[in-house]
Short mmCIF file of C-alpha atoms and ligand atoms in Angstrom, two decimals:
data_model
loop_
_atom_site.label_atom_id
_atom_site.label_comp_id
_atom_site.label_asym_id
_atom_site.label_seq_id
_atom_site.Cartn_x
_atom_site.Cartn_y
_atom_site.Cartn_z
CA UNK A 1 0.00 0.00 -0.01
CA UNK A 2 1.27 3.44 -0.93
CA UNK A 3 0.64 6.33 1.44
CA UNK A 4 1.16 10.00 0.61
CA UNK A 5 2.30 11.80 3.76
CA UNK A 6 2.18 15.56 4.34
CA UNK A 7 4.17 17.37 7.03
CA UNK A 8 3.75 21.08 7.76
CA UNK A 9 3.94 21.41 11.55
CA UNK A 10 6.78 23.94 11.66
CA UNK A 11 9.00 25.42 8.95
CA UNK A 12 9.36 22.61 6.42
CA UNK A 13 6.73 22.02 3.76
CA UNK A 14 7.12 18.32 3.08
CA UNK A 15 5.47 15.47 1.22
CA UNK A 16 6.56 11.87 0.64
CA UNK A 17 5.19 8.66 -0.78
CA UNK A 18 6.08 5.53 1.13
CA UNK A 19 5.18 1.94 0.29
CA UNK A 20 4.17 -0.49 3.04
CA UNK A 21 5.60 1.74 5.76
CA UNK A 22 9.13 1.08 4.60
CA UNK A 23 10.10 1.91 1.02
CA UNK A 24 10.51 5.63 0.38
CA UNK A 25 9.40 6.21 -3.21
CA UNK A 26 9.79 9.98 -3.05
CA UNK A 27 10.54 12.44 -0.27
CA UNK A 28 10.36 16.20 -0.93
CA UNK A 29 11.29 18.67 1.83
CA UNK A 30 11.01 22.38 1.00
CA UNK A 31 12.72 24.26 3.77
CA UNK A 32 11.64 27.75 4.72
CA UNK A 33 14.88 28.42 6.62
CA UNK A 34 16.01 31.35 4.41
CA UNK A 35 12.74 33.18 5.13
CA UNK A 36 13.09 32.85 8.90
CA UNK A 37 16.87 33.25 9.09
CA UNK A 38 16.73 37.03 9.11
CA UNK A 39 14.56 36.88 12.29
CA UNK A 40 16.84 34.21 13.86
CA UNK A 41 13.85 32.02 14.60
CA UNK A 42 10.61 30.70 13.09
CA UNK A 43 7.99 33.41 12.54
CA UNK A 44 4.65 31.53 12.70
CA UNK A 45 2.82 33.94 10.38
CA UNK A 46 5.48 33.60 7.68
CA UNK A 47 5.55 29.82 8.14
CA UNK A 48 1.79 29.45 7.54
CA UNK A 49 1.88 31.70 4.49
CA UNK A 50 4.80 29.79 2.96
CA UNK A 51 3.05 26.46 3.60
CA UNK A 52 -0.06 27.80 1.83
CA UNK A 53 2.08 28.90 -1.11
CA UNK A 54 4.22 25.76 -1.37
CA UNK A 55 1.96 22.87 -0.37
CA UNK A 56 0.53 22.22 -3.85
CA UNK A 57 3.88 22.36 -5.73
CA UNK A 58 5.52 20.18 -3.05
CA UNK A 59 2.81 17.51 -3.26
CA UNK A 60 2.98 17.66 -7.08
CA UNK A 61 6.76 17.23 -6.95
CA UNK A 62 6.48 14.23 -4.63
CA UNK A 63 4.12 12.57 -7.16
CA UNK A 64 6.36 13.52 -10.10
CA UNK A 65 9.49 12.17 -8.41
CA UNK A 66 7.63 8.95 -7.62
CA UNK A 67 6.48 8.81 -11.23
CA UNK A 68 2.95 8.33 -9.95
CA UNK A 69 -0.47 9.89 -10.29
CA UNK A 70 -2.78 10.51 -7.35
CA UNK A 71 -4.90 7.51 -8.51
CA UNK A 72 -2.03 5.19 -7.59
CA UNK A 73 -1.94 6.40 -4.00
CA UNK A 74 -3.92 4.30 -1.49
CA UNK A 75 -4.29 6.81 1.33
CA UNK A 76 -3.45 10.36 2.38
CA UNK A 77 -1.87 11.21 5.74
CA UNK A 78 -1.01 14.54 7.34
CA UNK A 79 0.43 15.74 10.64
CA UNK A 80 -2.32 17.19 12.84
CA UNK A 81 -0.37 17.72 16.08
CA UNK A 82 1.70 19.04 17.85
CA UNK A 83 3.13 22.12 16.14
CA UNK A 84 2.37 25.68 15.11
CA UNK A 85 -1.38 25.95 14.70
CA UNK A 86 -1.37 27.95 11.45
CA UNK A 87 1.25 25.66 9.92
CA UNK A 88 -0.53 22.46 10.97
CA UNK A 89 -3.86 23.68 9.56
CA UNK A 90 -2.42 24.16 6.06
CA UNK A 91 -1.10 20.59 5.68
CA UNK A 92 -4.02 19.04 7.53
CA UNK A 93 -6.66 20.88 5.50
CA UNK A 94 -4.81 20.16 2.26
CA UNK A 95 -4.54 16.46 3.12
CA UNK A 96 -8.20 16.16 4.11
CA UNK A 97 -9.28 17.96 0.94
CA UNK A 98 -7.14 15.66 -1.20
CA UNK A 99 -8.64 12.62 0.54
CA UNK A 100 -12.18 13.95 0.11
CA UNK A 101 -11.70 14.85 -3.56
CA UNK A 102 -10.21 11.44 -4.40
CA UNK A 103 -12.37 9.43 -2.02
CA UNK A 104 -9.36 7.91 -0.31
CA UNK A 105 -8.84 7.16 3.39
CA UNK A 106 -7.34 9.93 5.49
CA UNK A 107 -5.05 9.42 8.50
CA UNK A 108 -4.12 12.24 10.91
CA UNK A 109 -0.71 11.71 12.47
CA UNK A 110 0.93 12.79 15.71
CA UNK A 111 4.22 14.40 14.63
CA UNK A 112 6.19 12.73 17.45
CA UNK A 113 4.99 9.25 16.43
CA UNK A 114 6.40 10.22 13.03
CA UNK A 115 9.77 11.24 14.49
CA UNK A 116 10.22 8.00 16.40
CA UNK A 117 9.12 6.03 13.32
CA UNK A 118 11.80 7.68 11.13
CA UNK A 119 14.44 5.15 12.27
CA UNK A 120 12.10 2.31 11.24
CA UNK A 121 12.25 3.49 7.62
CA UNK A 122 15.89 2.39 7.48
CA UNK A 123 16.02 -0.38 10.10
CA UNK A 124 14.04 -3.39 11.30
CA UNK A 125 13.39 -2.61 14.95
CA UNK A 126 11.52 -4.69 17.47
CA UNK A 127 9.31 -3.26 20.23
CA UNK A 128 9.59 -2.39 23.05
CA UNK A 129 12.49 0.02 23.10
CA UNK A 130 13.38 3.30 24.75
CA UNK A 131 12.73 6.32 22.57
CA UNK A 132 14.74 9.53 22.77
CA UNK A 133 12.67 12.19 21.05
CA UNK A 134 14.65 15.39 20.76
CA UNK A 135 13.51 18.23 18.55
CA UNK A 136 12.91 21.96 18.45
CA UNK A 137 9.76 21.56 20.52
CA UNK A 138 10.29 18.42 22.61
CA UNK A 139 12.72 16.41 24.75
CA UNK A 140 11.06 13.12 25.61
CA UNK A 141 12.31 9.84 27.02
CA UNK A 142 9.67 7.20 26.39
CA UNK A 143 9.05 3.50 26.50
CA UNK A 144 7.85 2.72 23.01
CA UNK A 145 5.63 -0.35 22.96
CA UNK A 146 4.34 -0.08 19.42
CA UNK A 147 4.02 2.36 16.51
CA UNK A 148 1.22 4.24 18.31
CA UNK A 149 2.07 3.39 21.91
CA UNK A 150 4.48 5.86 23.42
CA UNK A 151 4.65 5.81 27.22
CA UNK A 152 6.27 9.07 28.35
CA UNK A 153 8.79 8.37 31.13
CA UNK A 154 10.39 11.79 31.19
CA UNK A 155 10.11 15.11 29.47
CA UNK A 156 11.40 18.63 29.84
CA UNK A 157 10.13 20.71 32.71
CA UNK A 158 10.88 23.92 30.78
CA UNK A 159 12.61 24.39 27.40
CA UNK A 160 13.31 21.71 24.84
CA UNK A 161 16.88 20.81 23.95
CA UNK A 162 16.53 22.08 20.36
CA UNK A 163 15.20 25.37 21.65
CA UNK A 164 18.29 25.73 23.87
CA UNK A 165 20.58 25.12 20.85
CA UNK A 166 18.65 27.70 18.83
CA UNK A 167 18.58 30.35 21.60
CA UNK A 168 22.31 30.00 22.39
CA UNK A 169 23.15 30.33 18.68
CA UNK A 170 20.84 33.33 18.39
CA UNK A 171 22.41 35.10 21.37
CA UNK A 172 25.97 34.63 20.10
CA UNK A 173 24.95 35.62 16.56
CA UNK A 174 25.92 32.24 15.12
CA UNK A 175 22.91 31.85 12.80
CA UNK A 176 19.68 29.90 12.51
CA UNK A 177 18.81 27.08 13.03
CA UNK A 178 21.36 26.82 15.82
CA UNK A 179 21.76 23.07 16.26
CA UNK A 180 23.74 22.23 13.18
CA UNK A 181 25.92 25.38 13.52
CA UNK A 182 26.75 24.67 17.18
CA UNK A 183 27.47 21.02 16.31
CA UNK A 184 30.02 22.18 13.72
CA UNK A 185 31.68 24.94 15.79
CA UNK A 186 31.89 22.60 18.81
CA UNK A 187 34.25 20.34 16.90
CA UNK A 188 36.94 23.04 17.11
CA UNK A 189 36.25 23.80 20.78
CA UNK A 190 37.07 22.20 24.12
CA UNK A 191 34.09 20.83 26.08
CA UNK A 192 36.08 21.29 29.31
CA UNK A 193 36.50 25.07 28.83
CA UNK A 194 33.37 25.93 30.81
CA UNK A 195 31.86 24.18 33.83
CA UNK A 196 28.23 24.81 32.95
CA UNK A 197 25.75 23.56 35.56
CA UNK A 198 24.00 20.24 35.05
CA UNK A 199 20.40 20.43 36.24
CA UNK A 200 19.64 18.57 39.44
CA UNK A 201 16.23 17.11 38.98
CA UNK A 202 16.16 14.48 41.65
CA UNK A 203 13.80 16.39 43.88
CA UNK A 204 10.55 14.63 44.60
CA UNK A 205 8.35 16.80 42.42
CA UNK A 206 10.36 15.96 39.35
CA UNK A 207 10.29 12.68 37.63
CA UNK A 208 13.49 10.62 37.59
CA UNK A 209 13.74 10.90 33.84
CA UNK A 210 12.80 14.55 33.39
CA UNK A 211 15.22 17.02 31.85
CA UNK A 212 15.59 20.79 32.00
CA UNK A 213 17.39 23.20 29.70
CA UNK A 214 16.38 26.67 30.78
CA UNK A 215 19.04 26.91 33.54
CA UNK A 216 21.74 25.79 31.12
CA UNK A 217 20.50 28.26 28.51
CA UNK A 218 20.65 31.12 31.05
CA UNK A 219 24.11 30.08 32.22
CA UNK A 220 25.50 29.95 28.67
CA UNK A 221 23.84 33.19 27.60
CA UNK A 222 24.02 35.44 30.67
CA UNK A 223 26.63 33.95 33.00
CA UNK A 224 29.24 32.39 30.71
CA UNK A 225 32.15 34.32 32.32
CA UNK A 226 31.29 32.85 35.69
CA UNK A 227 31.72 29.32 34.39
CA UNK A 228 34.88 29.83 32.32
CA UNK A 229 37.66 27.62 33.66
CA UNK A 230 41.14 29.05 34.29
CA UNK A 231 43.44 28.77 31.30
CA UNK A 232 40.65 28.70 28.71
CA UNK A 233 39.45 31.39 26.35
CA UNK A 234 35.85 32.49 25.84
CA UNK A 235 35.61 31.67 22.16
CA UNK A 236 32.45 30.70 20.27
CA UNK A 237 33.98 27.28 19.64
CA UNK A 238 34.59 26.66 23.35
CA UNK A 239 31.12 27.95 24.32
CA UNK A 240 29.54 25.64 21.74
CA UNK A 241 31.58 22.60 22.77
CA UNK A 242 30.90 23.04 26.50
CA UNK A 243 27.20 23.84 26.01
CA UNK A 244 26.69 20.89 23.66
CA UNK A 245 28.50 18.54 26.04
CA UNK A 246 26.30 19.58 28.98
CA UNK A 247 23.09 19.43 26.93
CA UNK A 248 23.90 15.95 25.59
CA UNK A 249 25.00 14.62 28.99
CA UNK A 250 21.77 15.94 30.55
CA UNK A 251 19.79 13.87 28.07
CA UNK A 252 21.93 10.75 28.19
CA UNK A 253 22.19 10.66 32.01
CA UNK A 254 18.37 10.40 32.22
CA UNK A 255 18.20 8.01 29.31
CA UNK A 256 20.79 5.70 30.87
CA UNK A 257 18.79 5.76 34.11
CA UNK A 258 15.78 4.55 32.15
CA UNK A 259 17.93 1.82 30.58
CA UNK A 260 19.10 0.63 34.03
CA UNK A 261 15.59 0.80 35.53
CA UNK A 262 13.70 -0.91 32.72
CA UNK A 263 16.42 -3.29 31.54
CA UNK A 264 15.54 -2.30 27.97
CA UNK A 265 18.78 -2.21 26.01
CA UNK A 266 17.58 -0.81 22.70
CA UNK A 267 17.40 2.94 22.25
CA UNK A 268 15.88 4.60 19.21
CA UNK A 269 16.39 8.32 18.64
CA UNK A 270 14.37 10.73 16.54
CA UNK A 271 13.89 14.46 15.87
CA UNK A 272 16.19 17.20 14.63
CA UNK A 273 18.61 16.99 17.59
CA UNK A 274 19.12 13.26 16.86
CA UNK A 275 21.40 14.55 14.08
CA UNK A 276 23.84 15.86 16.71
CA UNK A 277 27.26 14.27 16.32
CA UNK A 278 28.20 14.45 20.03
CA UNK A 279 24.90 12.86 21.11
CA UNK A 280 25.55 10.06 18.64
CA UNK A 281 29.13 9.63 19.92
CA UNK A 282 28.10 9.48 23.61
CA UNK A 283 25.51 6.82 22.83
CA UNK A 284 27.94 4.88 20.66
CA UNK A 285 30.35 4.66 23.64
CA UNK A 286 27.76 2.51 25.44
CA UNK A 287 28.49 -0.71 23.62
CA UNK A 288 26.09 -2.59 25.90
CA UNK A 289 23.18 -0.58 24.43
CA UNK A 290 21.92 -0.94 20.88
CA UNK A 291 21.43 2.64 19.65
CA UNK A 292 19.53 3.26 16.46
CA UNK A 293 19.46 6.68 14.81
CA UNK A 294 17.53 7.66 11.69
CA UNK A 295 19.66 8.59 8.66
CA UNK A 296 20.57 12.31 8.93
CA UNK A 297 18.04 13.42 6.34
CA UNK A 298 15.21 11.73 8.23
CA UNK A 299 16.05 13.33 11.61
CA UNK A 300 14.44 16.66 10.76
CA UNK A 301 10.85 17.14 9.67
CA UNK A 302 9.83 15.14 6.60
CA UNK A 303 6.76 13.55 5.03
CA UNK A 304 8.26 10.05 4.86
CA UNK A 305 8.01 9.49 8.62
CA UNK A 306 4.36 10.59 8.48
CA UNK A 307 3.50 8.33 5.53
CA UNK A 308 5.48 5.49 7.15
CA UNK A 309 3.64 5.43 10.45
CA UNK A 310 0.30 6.14 8.73
CA UNK A 311 0.61 2.83 6.88
CA UNK A 312 0.33 0.95 10.20
CA UNK A 313 -2.85 2.81 11.17
CA UNK A 314 -4.27 2.12 7.71
CA UNK A 315 -3.41 -1.58 7.93
CA UNK A 316 -5.33 -1.70 11.22
CA UNK A 317 -8.32 0.03 9.58
CA UNK A 318 -7.78 3.03 11.82
CA UNK A 319 -8.52 6.08 9.70
CA UNK A 320 -9.51 9.64 10.65
CA UNK A 321 -12.69 11.56 9.94
CA UNK A 322 -12.64 14.65 7.77
CA UNK A 323 -13.72 16.62 10.82
CA UNK A 324 -10.33 15.91 12.47
CA UNK A 325 -8.82 19.12 13.74
CA UNK A 326 -5.32 20.33 14.58
CA UNK A 327 -3.86 20.68 18.05
CA UNK A 328 -0.79 22.77 18.94
CA UNK A 329 0.21 20.75 22.00
CA UNK A 330 0.00 17.28 23.47
CA UNK A 331 -0.34 17.66 27.26
CA UNK A 332 1.49 14.50 28.30
CA UNK A 333 4.54 15.56 26.26
CA UNK A 334 5.08 18.64 28.44
CA UNK A 335 5.05 19.03 32.21
CA UNK A 336 2.52 21.61 33.34
CA UNK A 337 0.18 20.94 30.46
CA UNK A 338 -1.30 17.81 31.96
CA UNK A 339 -4.47 19.61 32.97
CA UNK A 340 -5.20 20.86 29.52
CA UNK A 341 -7.67 18.91 27.51
CA UNK A 342 -6.23 17.36 24.38
CA UNK A 343 -8.19 18.18 21.28
CA UNK A 344 -8.01 16.31 18.02
CA UNK A 345 -7.03 12.81 17.25
CA UNK A 346 -4.40 10.76 19.09
O1 KG4 B 401 12.57 17.78 14.45
P1 KG4 B 401 12.86 19.16 13.97
O2 KG4 B 401 13.32 19.32 12.54
O3 KG4 B 401 11.63 20.08 14.17
C1 KG4 B 401 10.79 20.01 15.27
O4 KG4 B 401 9.93 19.10 15.32
O5 KG4 B 401 11.02 20.84 16.18
O6 KG4 B 401 13.99 19.75 14.96
C2 KG4 B 401 14.53 21.00 14.77
C3 KG4 B 401 15.57 21.22 15.86
C4 KG4 B 401 16.11 22.65 15.88
O7 KG4 B 401 16.08 23.13 17.20
C5 KG4 B 401 17.55 22.46 15.39
O8 KG4 B 401 18.45 23.45 15.91
C6 KG4 B 401 17.87 21.08 15.92
O9 KG4 B 401 16.69 20.35 15.67
N1 KG4 B 401 19.01 20.44 15.24
C7 KG4 B 401 20.14 20.07 15.88
C8 KG4 B 401 21.02 19.55 14.88
N2 KG4 B 401 20.37 19.60 13.69
C9 KG4 B 401 19.14 20.15 13.93
N3 KG4 B 401 20.49 20.17 17.17
C10 KG4 B 401 21.72 19.74 17.53
N4 KG4 B 401 22.61 19.23 16.63
C11 KG4 B 401 22.30 19.12 15.32
N5 KG4 B 401 23.19 18.60 14.47
ZN1 ZN B 402 9.76 17.73 14.13
#
């Protein structure tokens, strides 16, 4: 079965066609980065407008690259949550309209189920495993029991890890998006140059696997001089290396706790920050753990991960109504949002 998957939750307008949840026939990602770069961050209004402008050509290109017509597609899927509301609505409404006009099944997809599925597009992975979902909006450690069964063990109590990368890069004028730039600069820096604080989250109110990045972000941005170690220089390279080291160790210390506690020795990563070279290296050092990362081009937002996971819903006969709406947040993915009612599907 061939599923056409649309992704428009943030600043990439993307569409892919995937066969049987595995074979990527085409995968088109139109990035809006140049339009947001000047503002050093995503401007939601610009993002929605660009999605509206690009969605049709991107979907057309995905069909052209697949050498297929819409008739040959079995179902349409689109991300409906979480993400920027205006951005989500463009892809979701486009996908529902396409499904309605062609009388094909429609499947609304949770973006984070897509991110964790990305690794499955290139690997055969058995459930359960521990998922490390690290993106611009989320930092989640989860027990993943199936393609739609993500048990959140820990999450961030404030900022996401990707947000911290982006804010640090913005403050030091390094460019946008920050993650990939910091990753590169860090290679020429010394991670020991600054003793940035590692969050202590063992207090009772916090979960054992929760993470926090706002203190680290403040330390790197506003108090860097305080943490500079004698004999080292305050260069961008050193700041990047020390910040990246602390951010990655914050994530992996909680993840390794979950490994010890659950006895689950397979870890699957997903999301933009899963592209980080230091994070990959720290995990690779743990030879007792099987760590699976998506290929670099599937770490960031793409339609293939959406089409891929949608296939499994379709196979189960689990499709979405055309009244399915979008939802900016998923309460269980963020501490403090647990009391909010979740709207929309899944
Ligand atoms: O998954 P994604 O493309 O979009 C969201 O769902 O948020 O993730 C984007 C995030 C940005 O914060 C970006 O700076 C970060 O992923 N990122 C990285 C790297 N590449 C992208 N962070 C650290 N190291 C990287 N190599
Ligand atoms: Zn994403």
